[in-house]
Tab-separated table of C-alpha atoms in Angstrom:
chain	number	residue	atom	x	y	z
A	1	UNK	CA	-10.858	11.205	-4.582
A	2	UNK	CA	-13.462	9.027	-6.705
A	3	UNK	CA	-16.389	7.448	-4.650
A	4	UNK	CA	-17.090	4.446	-7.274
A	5	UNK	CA	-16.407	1.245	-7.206
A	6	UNK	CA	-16.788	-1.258	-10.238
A	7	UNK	CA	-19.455	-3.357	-9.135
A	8	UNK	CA	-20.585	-6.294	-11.892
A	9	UNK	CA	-23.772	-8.141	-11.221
A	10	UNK	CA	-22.183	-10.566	-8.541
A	11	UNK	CA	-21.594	-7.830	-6.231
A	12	UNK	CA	-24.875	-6.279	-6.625
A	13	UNK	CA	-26.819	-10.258	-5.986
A	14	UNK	CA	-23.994	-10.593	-3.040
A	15	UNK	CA	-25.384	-7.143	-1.450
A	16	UNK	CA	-29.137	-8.302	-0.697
A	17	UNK	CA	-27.421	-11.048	2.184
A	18	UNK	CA	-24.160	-9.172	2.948
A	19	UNK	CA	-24.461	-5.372	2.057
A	20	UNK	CA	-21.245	-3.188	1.718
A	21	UNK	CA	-20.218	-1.074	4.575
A	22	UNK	CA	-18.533	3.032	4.277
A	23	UNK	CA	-14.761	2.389	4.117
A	24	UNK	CA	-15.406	5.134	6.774
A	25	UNK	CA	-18.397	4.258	8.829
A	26	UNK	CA	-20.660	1.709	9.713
A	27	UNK	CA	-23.259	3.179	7.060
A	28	UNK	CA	-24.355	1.105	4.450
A	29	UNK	CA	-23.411	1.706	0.600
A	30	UNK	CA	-24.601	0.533	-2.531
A	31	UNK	CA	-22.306	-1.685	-3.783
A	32	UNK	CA	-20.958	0.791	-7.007
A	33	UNK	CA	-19.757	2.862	-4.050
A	34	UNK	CA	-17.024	3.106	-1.530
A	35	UNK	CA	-18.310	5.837	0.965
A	36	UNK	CA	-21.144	6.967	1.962
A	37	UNK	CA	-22.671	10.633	1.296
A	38	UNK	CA	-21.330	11.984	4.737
A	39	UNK	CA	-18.380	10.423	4.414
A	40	UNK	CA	-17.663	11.076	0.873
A	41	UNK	CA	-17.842	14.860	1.038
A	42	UNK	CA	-15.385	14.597	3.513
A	43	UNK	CA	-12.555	12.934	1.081
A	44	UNK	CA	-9.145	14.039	0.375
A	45	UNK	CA	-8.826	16.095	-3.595
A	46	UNK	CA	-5.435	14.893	-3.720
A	47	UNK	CA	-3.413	11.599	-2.192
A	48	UNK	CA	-0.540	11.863	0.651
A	49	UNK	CA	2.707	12.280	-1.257
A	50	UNK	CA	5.673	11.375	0.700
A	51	UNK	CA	9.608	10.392	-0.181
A	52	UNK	CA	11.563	7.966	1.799
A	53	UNK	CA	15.351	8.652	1.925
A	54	UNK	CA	17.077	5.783	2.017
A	55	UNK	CA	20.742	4.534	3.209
A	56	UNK	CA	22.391	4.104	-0.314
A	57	UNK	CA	21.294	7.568	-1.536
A	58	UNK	CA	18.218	6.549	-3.345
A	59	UNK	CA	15.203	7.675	-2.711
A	60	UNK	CA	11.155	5.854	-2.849
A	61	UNK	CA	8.136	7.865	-3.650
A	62	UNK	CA	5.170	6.909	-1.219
A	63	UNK	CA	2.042	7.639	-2.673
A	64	UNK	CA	-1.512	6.487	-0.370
A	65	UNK	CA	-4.980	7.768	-0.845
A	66	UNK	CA	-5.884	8.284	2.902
A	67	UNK	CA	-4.517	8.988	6.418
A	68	UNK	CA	-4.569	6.632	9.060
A	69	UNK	CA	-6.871	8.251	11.191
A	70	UNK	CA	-10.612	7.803	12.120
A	71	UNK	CA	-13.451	5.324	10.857
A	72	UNK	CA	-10.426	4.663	7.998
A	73	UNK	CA	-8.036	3.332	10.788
A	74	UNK	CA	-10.561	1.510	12.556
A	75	UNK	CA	-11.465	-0.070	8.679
A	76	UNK	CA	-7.693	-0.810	8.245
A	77	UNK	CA	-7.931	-2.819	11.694
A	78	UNK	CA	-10.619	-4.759	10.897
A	79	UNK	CA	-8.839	-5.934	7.434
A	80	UNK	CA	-5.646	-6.376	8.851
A	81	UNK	CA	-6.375	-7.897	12.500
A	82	UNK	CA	-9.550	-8.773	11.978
A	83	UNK	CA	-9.809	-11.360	9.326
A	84	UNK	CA	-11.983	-9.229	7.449
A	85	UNK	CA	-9.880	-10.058	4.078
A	86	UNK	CA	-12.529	-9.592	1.735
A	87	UNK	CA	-12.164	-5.725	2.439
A	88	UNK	CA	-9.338	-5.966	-0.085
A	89	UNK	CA	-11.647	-5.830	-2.480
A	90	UNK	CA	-13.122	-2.185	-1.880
A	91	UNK	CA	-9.325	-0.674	-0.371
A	92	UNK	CA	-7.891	-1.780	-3.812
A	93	UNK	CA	-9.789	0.284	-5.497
A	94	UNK	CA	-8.487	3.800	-4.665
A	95	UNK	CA	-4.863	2.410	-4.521
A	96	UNK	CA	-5.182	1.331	-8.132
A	97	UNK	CA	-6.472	4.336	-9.125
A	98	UNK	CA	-3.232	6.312	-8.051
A	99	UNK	CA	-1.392	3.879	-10.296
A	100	UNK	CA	-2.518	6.192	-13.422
A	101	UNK	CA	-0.506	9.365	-11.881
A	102	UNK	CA	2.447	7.664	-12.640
A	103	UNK	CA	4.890	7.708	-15.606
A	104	UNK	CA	3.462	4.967	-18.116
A	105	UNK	CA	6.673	2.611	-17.426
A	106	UNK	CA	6.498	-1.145	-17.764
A	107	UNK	CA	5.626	-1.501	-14.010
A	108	UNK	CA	5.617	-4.736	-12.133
A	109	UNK	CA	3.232	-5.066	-8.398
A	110	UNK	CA	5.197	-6.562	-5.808
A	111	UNK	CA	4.550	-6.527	-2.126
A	112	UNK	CA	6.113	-5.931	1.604
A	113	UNK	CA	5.384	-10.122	2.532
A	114	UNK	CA	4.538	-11.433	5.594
A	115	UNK	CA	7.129	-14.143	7.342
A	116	UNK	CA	5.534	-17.582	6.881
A	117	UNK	CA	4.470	-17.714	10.670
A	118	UNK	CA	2.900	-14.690	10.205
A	119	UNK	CA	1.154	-15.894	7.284
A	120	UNK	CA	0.276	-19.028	9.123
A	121	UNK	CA	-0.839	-17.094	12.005
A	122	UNK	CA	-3.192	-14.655	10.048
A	123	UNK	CA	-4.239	-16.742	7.321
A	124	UNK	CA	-3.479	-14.410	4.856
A	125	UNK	CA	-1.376	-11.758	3.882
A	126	UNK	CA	-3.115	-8.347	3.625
A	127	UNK	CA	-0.489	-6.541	1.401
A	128	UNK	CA	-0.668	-9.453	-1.482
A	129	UNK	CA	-4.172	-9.075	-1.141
A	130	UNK	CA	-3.975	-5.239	-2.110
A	131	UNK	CA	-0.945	-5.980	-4.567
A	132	UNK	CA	-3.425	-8.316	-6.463
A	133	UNK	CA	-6.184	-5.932	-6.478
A	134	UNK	CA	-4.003	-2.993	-7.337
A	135	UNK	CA	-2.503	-5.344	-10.386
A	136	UNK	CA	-6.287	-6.439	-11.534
A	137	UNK	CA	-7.445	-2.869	-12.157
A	138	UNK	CA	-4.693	-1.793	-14.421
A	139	UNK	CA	-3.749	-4.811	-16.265
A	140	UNK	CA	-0.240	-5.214	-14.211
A	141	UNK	CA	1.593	-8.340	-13.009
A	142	UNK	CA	1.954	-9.318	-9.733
A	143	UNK	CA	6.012	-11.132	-8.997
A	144	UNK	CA	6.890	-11.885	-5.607
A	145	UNK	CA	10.245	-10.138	-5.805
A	146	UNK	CA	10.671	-9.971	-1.488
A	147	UNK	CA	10.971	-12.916	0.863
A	148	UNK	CA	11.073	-12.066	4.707
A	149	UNK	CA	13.993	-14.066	5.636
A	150	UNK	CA	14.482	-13.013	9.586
A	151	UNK	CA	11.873	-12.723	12.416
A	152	UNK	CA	11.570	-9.722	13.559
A	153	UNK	CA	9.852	-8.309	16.655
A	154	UNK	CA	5.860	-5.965	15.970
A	155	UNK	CA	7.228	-2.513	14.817
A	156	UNK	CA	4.236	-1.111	16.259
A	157	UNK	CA	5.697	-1.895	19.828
A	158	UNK	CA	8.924	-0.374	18.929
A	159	UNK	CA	10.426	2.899	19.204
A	160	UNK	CA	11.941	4.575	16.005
A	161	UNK	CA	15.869	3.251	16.251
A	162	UNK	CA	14.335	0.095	17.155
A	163	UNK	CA	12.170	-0.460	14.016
A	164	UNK	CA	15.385	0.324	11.753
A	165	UNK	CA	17.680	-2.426	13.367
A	166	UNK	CA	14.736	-5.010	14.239
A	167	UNK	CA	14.876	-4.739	10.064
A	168	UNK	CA	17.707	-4.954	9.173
A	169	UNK	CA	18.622	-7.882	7.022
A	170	UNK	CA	14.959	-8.793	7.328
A	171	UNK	CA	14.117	-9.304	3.441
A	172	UNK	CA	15.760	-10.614	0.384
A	173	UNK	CA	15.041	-9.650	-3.179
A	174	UNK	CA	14.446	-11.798	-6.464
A	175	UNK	CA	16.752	-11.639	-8.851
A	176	UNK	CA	13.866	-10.709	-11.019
A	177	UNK	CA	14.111	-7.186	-9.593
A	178	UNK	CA	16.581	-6.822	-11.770
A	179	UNK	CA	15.718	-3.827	-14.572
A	180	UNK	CA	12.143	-3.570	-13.157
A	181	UNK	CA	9.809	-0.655	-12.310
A	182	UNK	CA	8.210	-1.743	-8.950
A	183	UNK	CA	5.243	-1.100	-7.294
A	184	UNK	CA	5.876	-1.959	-4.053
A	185	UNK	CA	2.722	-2.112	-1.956
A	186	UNK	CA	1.873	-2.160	1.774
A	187	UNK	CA	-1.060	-1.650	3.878
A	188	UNK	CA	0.120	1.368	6.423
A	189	UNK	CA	2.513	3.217	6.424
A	190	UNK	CA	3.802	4.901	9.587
A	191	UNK	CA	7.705	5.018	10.465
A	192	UNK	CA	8.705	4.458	6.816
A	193	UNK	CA	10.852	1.840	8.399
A	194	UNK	CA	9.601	-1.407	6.361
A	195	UNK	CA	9.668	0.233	3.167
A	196	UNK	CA	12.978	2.134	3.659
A	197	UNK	CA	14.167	-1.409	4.349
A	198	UNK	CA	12.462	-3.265	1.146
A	199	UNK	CA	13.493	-0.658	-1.318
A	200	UNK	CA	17.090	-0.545	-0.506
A	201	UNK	CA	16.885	-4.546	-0.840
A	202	UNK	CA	15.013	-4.120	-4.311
A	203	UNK	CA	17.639	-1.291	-5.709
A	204	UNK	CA	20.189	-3.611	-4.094
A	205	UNK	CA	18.847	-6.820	-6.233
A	206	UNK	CA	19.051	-4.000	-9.441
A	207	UNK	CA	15.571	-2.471	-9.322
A	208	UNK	CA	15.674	0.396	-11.967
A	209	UNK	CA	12.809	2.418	-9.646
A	210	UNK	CA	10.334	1.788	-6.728
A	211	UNK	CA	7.646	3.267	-5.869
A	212	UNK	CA	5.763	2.381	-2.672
A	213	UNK	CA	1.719	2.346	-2.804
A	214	UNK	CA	-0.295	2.301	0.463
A	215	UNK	CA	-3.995	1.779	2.001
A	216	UNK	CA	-2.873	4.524	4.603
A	217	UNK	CA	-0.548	6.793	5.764
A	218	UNK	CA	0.225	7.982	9.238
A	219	UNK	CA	-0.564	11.812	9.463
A	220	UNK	CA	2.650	12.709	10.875
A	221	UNK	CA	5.959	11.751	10.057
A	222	UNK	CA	8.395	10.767	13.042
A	223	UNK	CA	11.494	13.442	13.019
A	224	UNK	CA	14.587	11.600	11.580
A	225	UNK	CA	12.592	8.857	10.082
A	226	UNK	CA	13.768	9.616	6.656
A	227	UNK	CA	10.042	10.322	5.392
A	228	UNK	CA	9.297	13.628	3.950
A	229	UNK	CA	6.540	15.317	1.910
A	230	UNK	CA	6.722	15.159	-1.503
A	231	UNK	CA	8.253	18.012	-3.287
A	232	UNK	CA	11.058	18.830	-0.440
A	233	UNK	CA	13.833	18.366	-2.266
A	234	UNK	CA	14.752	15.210	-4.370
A	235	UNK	CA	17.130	14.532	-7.334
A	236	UNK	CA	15.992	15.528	-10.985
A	237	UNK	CA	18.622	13.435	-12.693
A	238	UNK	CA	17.041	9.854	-11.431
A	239	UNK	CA	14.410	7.510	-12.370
A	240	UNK	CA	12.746	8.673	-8.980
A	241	UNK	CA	13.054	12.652	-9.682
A	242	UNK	CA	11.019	11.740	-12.609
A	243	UNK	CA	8.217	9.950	-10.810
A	244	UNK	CA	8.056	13.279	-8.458
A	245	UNK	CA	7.919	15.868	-11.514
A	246	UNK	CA	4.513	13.667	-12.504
A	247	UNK	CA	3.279	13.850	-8.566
């Protein structure tokens, strides 16, 4: 996984007040890089793969360049709890980066939004953050293509069964789905639950593939959550079984 990060000359004036922390650690980095040494020869050589199943027979490629787990989690805290939204900035970078393992479609960024009172409530909504940085490195366009539509109650306090009926109904796609290659990104994902949910809603709408990019992925999938490595089985003759063959 690449270390760099493509600072200009703003970024290098706005690092003698507020220098740029280890996406890892508390260490400082210069800002043309995302780790630092420690941390960096500790990175992942490939991404997490995973494939969500979903209810209509589809299926969602989940692709993520880290695992929620250790000075990353505690990162992904601060940017997503802790009003530290300018993080979005250095978390985009390795997300974006994944884009260019994919087939060269005509892809489209979308996100997993936030309800307005949680938008209200936070102040901003971490996965459009990422979706914008993930679009600005390769040249993509960003469409809100998801509006949450029902309140739902914290997955995070929920048990698996729970998190798959506290969603249902929960979102409603764009017509502009329509014919589109989506990116669909989120910050974490854990359950699969949210994503399972969005995707069916996007194929439903008449997305011709989704694929879901994260920050992070939880290190273990929950049995009977639908979420499975990459390469465990899969259709050939779909849009998705081609996305896999180039995983």
């Amino acid at each position: 996984m690449k270390n760099e990060f493509p600072a200009n000359c703003w970024d290098w004036l706005r690092a003698l007040f507020f220098p740029p922390k280890c996406l890892c650690c508390e260490e400082r980095v210069p800002p043309d890089r995302l780790f630092c040494p420690l941390c960096a020869g500790k990175l992942p050589e490939e991404p997490n793969r995973r494939i969500l199943r979903l209810n209509n027979g589809r299926e969602a490629p989940v692709l993520a360049p880290f695992t929620y787990e250790g000075g990353y989690r505690e990162t992904m805290l601060l940017y997503k709890f802790g009003g530290y939204r300018v993080i979005a900035l250095r978390l985009g970078v390795p997300m974006a980066g994944l884009v260019r393992e994919l087939p060269k479609w005509d892809w489209v960024v979308s996100y997993v939004p936030l309800s307005p009172e949680g938008l209200k409530d936070r102040g901003y909504d971490q996965s459009e953050l990422l979706a914008w940085q993930v679009a600005r490195h390769n040249g993509l366009e960003v469409l809100r293509l998801l509006e949450k539509v029902k309140k739902t109650k914290v997955q995070h306090d929920l048990g698996l069964e729970e998190r798959k009926k506290n969603l249902l109904g929960a979102y409603r796609a764009s017509e502009l789905a329509r014919g589109r290659d989506i990116l669909l990104v989120d910050d974490i994902v854990t359950s699969g639950s949210t994503l399972k949910e969005c995707a069916s809603v996007l194929y439903g709408a008449g997305a011709r593939s989704v694929c879901c990019l994260c920050a992070a992925v939880s290190k273990a999938e929950r049995p009977g959550s639908g979420v499975e490595q990459a390469g465990t089985g899969g259709s050939e003759e779909t849009e998705t079984g081609e996305i896999l063959r180039w995983l």
